[in-house]
CSV table of C-alpha atoms in Angstrom, one decimal:
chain,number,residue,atom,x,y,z
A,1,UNK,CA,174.0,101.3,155.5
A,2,UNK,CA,175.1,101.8,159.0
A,3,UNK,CA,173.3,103.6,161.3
A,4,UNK,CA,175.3,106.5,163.3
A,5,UNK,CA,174.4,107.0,166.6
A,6,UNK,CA,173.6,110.4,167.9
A,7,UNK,CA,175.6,112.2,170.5
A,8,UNK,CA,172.8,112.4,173.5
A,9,UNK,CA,171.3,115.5,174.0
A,10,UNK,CA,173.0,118.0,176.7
A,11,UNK,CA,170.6,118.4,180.0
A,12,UNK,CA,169.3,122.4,180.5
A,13,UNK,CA,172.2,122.2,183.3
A,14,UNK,CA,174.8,120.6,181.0
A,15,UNK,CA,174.3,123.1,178.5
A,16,UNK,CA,174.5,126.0,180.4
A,17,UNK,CA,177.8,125.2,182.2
A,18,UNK,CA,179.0,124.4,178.4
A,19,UNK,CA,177.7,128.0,177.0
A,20,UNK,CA,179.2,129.8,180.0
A,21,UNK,CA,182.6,128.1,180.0
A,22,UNK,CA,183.0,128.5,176.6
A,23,UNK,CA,182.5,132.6,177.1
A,24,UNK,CA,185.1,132.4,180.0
A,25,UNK,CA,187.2,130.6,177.9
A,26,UNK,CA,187.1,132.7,175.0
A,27,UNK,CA,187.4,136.1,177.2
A,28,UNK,CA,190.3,135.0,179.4
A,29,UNK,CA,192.3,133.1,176.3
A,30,UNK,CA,191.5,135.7,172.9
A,31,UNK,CA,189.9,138.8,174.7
A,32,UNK,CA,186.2,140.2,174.9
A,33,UNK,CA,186.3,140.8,170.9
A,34,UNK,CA,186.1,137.0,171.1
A,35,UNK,CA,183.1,136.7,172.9
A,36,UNK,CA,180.5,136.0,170.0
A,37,UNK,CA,177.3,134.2,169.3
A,38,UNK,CA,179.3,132.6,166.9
A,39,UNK,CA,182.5,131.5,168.9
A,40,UNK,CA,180.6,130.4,171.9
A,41,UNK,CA,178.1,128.1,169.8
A,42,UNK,CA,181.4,126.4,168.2
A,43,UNK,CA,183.2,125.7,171.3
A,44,UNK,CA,180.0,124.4,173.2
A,45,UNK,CA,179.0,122.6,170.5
A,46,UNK,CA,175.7,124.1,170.2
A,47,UNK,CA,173.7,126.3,167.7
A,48,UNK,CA,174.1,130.1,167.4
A,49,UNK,CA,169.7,130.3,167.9
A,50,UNK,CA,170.2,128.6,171.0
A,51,UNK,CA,172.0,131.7,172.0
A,52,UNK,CA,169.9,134.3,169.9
A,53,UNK,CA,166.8,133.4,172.1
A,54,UNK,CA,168.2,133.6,175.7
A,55,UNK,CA,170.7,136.4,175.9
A,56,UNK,CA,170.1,139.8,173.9
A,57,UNK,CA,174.1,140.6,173.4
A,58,UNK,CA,177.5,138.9,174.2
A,59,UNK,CA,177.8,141.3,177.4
A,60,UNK,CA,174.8,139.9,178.8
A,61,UNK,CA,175.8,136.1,178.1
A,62,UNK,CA,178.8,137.0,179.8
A,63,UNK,CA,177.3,138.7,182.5
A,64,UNK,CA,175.4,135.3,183.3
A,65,UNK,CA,178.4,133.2,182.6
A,66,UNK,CA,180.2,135.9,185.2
A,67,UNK,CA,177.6,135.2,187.7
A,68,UNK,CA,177.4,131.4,187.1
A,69,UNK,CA,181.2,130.9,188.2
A,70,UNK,CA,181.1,133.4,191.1
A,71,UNK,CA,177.4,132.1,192.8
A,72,UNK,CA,178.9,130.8,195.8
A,73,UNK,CA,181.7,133.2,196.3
A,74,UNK,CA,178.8,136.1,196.1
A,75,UNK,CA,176.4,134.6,198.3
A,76,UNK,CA,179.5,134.0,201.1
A,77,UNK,CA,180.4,137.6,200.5
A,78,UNK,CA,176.7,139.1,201.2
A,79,UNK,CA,176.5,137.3,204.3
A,80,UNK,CA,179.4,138.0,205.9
A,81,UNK,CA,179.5,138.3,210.0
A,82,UNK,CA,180.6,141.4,210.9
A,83,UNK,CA,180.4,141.2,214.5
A,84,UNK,CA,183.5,140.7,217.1
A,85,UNK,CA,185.9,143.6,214.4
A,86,UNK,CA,186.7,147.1,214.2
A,87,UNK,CA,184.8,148.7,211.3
A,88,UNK,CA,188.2,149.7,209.4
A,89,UNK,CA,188.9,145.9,209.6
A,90,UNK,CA,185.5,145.1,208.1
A,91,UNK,CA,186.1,147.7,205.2
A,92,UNK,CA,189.2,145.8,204.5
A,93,UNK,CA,187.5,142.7,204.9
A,94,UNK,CA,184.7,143.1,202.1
A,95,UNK,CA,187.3,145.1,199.9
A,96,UNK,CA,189.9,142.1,199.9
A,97,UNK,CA,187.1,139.6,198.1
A,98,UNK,CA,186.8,141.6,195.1
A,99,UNK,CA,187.8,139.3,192.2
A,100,UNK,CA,187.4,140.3,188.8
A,101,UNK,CA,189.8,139.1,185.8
A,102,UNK,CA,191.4,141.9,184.0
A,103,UNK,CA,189.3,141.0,180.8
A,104,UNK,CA,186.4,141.2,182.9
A,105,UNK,CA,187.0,144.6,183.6
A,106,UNK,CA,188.1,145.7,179.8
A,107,UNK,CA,184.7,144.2,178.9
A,108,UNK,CA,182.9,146.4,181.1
A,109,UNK,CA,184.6,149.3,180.4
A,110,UNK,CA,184.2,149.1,176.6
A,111,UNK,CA,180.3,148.3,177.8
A,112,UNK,CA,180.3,151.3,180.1
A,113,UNK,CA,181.4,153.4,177.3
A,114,UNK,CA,178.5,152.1,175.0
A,115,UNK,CA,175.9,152.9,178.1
A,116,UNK,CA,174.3,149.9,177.2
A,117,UNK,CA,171.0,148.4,178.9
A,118,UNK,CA,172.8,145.4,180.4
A,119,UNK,CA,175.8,147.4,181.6
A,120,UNK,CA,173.4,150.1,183.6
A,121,UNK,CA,171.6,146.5,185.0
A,122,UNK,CA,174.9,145.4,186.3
A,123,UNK,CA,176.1,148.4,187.5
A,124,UNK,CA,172.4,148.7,189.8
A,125,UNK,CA,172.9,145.1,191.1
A,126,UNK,CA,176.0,146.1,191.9
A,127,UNK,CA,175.2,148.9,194.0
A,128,UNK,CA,172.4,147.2,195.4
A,129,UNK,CA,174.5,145.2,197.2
A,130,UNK,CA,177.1,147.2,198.0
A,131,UNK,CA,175.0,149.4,199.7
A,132,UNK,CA,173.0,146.3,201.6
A,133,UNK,CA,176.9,145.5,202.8
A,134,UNK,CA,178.1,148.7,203.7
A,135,UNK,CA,174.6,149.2,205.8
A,136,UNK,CA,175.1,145.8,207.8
A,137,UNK,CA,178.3,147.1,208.1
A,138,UNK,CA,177.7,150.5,209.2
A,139,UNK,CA,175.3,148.8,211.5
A,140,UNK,CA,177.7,147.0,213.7
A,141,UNK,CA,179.6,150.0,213.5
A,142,UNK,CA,177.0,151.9,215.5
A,143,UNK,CA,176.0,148.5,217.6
A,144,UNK,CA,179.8,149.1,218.8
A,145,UNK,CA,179.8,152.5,219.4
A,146,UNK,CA,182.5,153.8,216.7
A,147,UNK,CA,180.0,155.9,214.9
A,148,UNK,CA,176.6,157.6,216.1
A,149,UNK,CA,175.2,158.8,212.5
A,150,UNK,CA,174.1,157.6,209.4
A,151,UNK,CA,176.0,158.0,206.5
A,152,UNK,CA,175.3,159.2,202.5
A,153,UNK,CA,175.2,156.6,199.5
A,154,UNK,CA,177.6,158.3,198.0
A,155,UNK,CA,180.4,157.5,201.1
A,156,UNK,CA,178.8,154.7,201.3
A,157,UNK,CA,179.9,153.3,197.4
A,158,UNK,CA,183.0,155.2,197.8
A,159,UNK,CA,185.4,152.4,198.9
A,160,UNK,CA,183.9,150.2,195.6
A,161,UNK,CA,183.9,152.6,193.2
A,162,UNK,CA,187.9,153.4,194.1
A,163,UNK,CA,188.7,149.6,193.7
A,164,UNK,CA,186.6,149.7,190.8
A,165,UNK,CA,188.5,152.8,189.6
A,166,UNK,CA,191.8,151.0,190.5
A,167,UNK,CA,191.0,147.4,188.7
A,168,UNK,CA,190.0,149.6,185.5
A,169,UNK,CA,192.9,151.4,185.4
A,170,UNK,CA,195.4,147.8,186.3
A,171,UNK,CA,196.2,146.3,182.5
A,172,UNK,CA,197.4,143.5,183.8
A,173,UNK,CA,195.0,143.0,186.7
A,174,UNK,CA,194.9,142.9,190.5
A,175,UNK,CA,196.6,140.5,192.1
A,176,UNK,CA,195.2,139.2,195.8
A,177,UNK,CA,198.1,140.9,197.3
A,178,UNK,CA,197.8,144.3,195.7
A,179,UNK,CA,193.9,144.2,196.3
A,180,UNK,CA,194.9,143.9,200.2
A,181,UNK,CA,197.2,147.1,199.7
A,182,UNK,CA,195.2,148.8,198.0
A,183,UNK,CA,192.4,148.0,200.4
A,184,UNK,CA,194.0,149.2,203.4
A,185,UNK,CA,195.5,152.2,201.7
A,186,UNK,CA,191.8,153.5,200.9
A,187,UNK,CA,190.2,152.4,204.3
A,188,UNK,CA,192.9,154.0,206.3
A,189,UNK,CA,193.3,157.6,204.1
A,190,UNK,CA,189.5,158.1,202.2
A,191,UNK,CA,187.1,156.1,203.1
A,192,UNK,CA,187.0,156.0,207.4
A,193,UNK,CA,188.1,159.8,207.4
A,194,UNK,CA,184.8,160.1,205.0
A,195,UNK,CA,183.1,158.1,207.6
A,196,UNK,CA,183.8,160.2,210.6
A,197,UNK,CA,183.6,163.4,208.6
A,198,UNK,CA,179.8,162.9,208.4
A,199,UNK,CA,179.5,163.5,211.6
């Protein structure tokens, strides 16, 4: 008889980084519908428990996979130096690194429709750090002397909440490009005027 030698185990690490680019894969190449226990344990070569135990629903794996492939981008993006630019440039500036794949969004709208626990998580984190930008941001502003009063949440979220809108409502996407126009188009005509309004 011969003796088959096992594959070696994957590390924690090795794992996780299979699990989470099999769910990219699967939502960028077949769509969210895709994203199963089932699908994901297949193409990582895994076992669907090994999923069951860690994430509560598919949204949630992907949320983590999400997070996984953008830690770097999000931790440039929160610490951004807004010192030595106009505050219209710096509303630009934070718009133009949104970065989210158009079956990203369709996921989270179909989520957002179901009001699920893991969406209404995301959506907090979200504004959670959107509104520690726009503060920083705001900040400087007053540092500089281009506004002399604090501003609502609600104007506050208002510049992500229109991309947001936008990317939702873009089947095919948002390319960098049209993320820059639309950037500027909603700094220049909603979101300063909203600004200075508060006045």
């Amino acid at each position: 008889m011969v003796n088959k030698k096992r594959a070696p185990r994957k590390t924690n690490e090795a794992l996780n980084k299979a699990i989470f680019q099999a769910t990219i894969t699967l939502l960028n190449n077949e769509g969210y519908e895709a994203v199963t226990f089932s699908n994901v344990a297949r193409l990582a070569k895994t076992g669907r428990p090994v999923l069951y135990r860690r994430w509560h629903s598919p949204f949630d794996l992907l949320l983590d996979a999400h997070n996984y492939f953008s830690e770097d981008e999000v931790d440039d993006y929160t610490n951004i130096d807004f010192s030595g630019a106009t505050m219209r440039e710096n509303l630009i500036r934070i718009l133009s690194h949104f970065n989210a794949s158009p079956q990203f969004m369709r996921a989270f709208l179909f989520e957002l429709g179901q009001n699920t626990s893991a969406v209404q998580k995301f959506s907090n984190q979200m504004h959670r750090q959107n509104l520690y930008l726009m503060e920083r941001l705001l900040s400087q502003a007053q540092l500089d002397g281009e506004i002399k009063h604090t501003v609502t949440d609600d104007v506050k979220l208002l510049p992500f909440n229109l991309l947001q809108y936008q990317a939702m409502m873009t089947p095919n996407g948002m390319t960098p490009e049209s993320v820059q126009t639309f950037a500027e188009s909603v700094v220049d005509h909603i979101v300063v005027p909203a600004i200075l309004a508060q006045q």
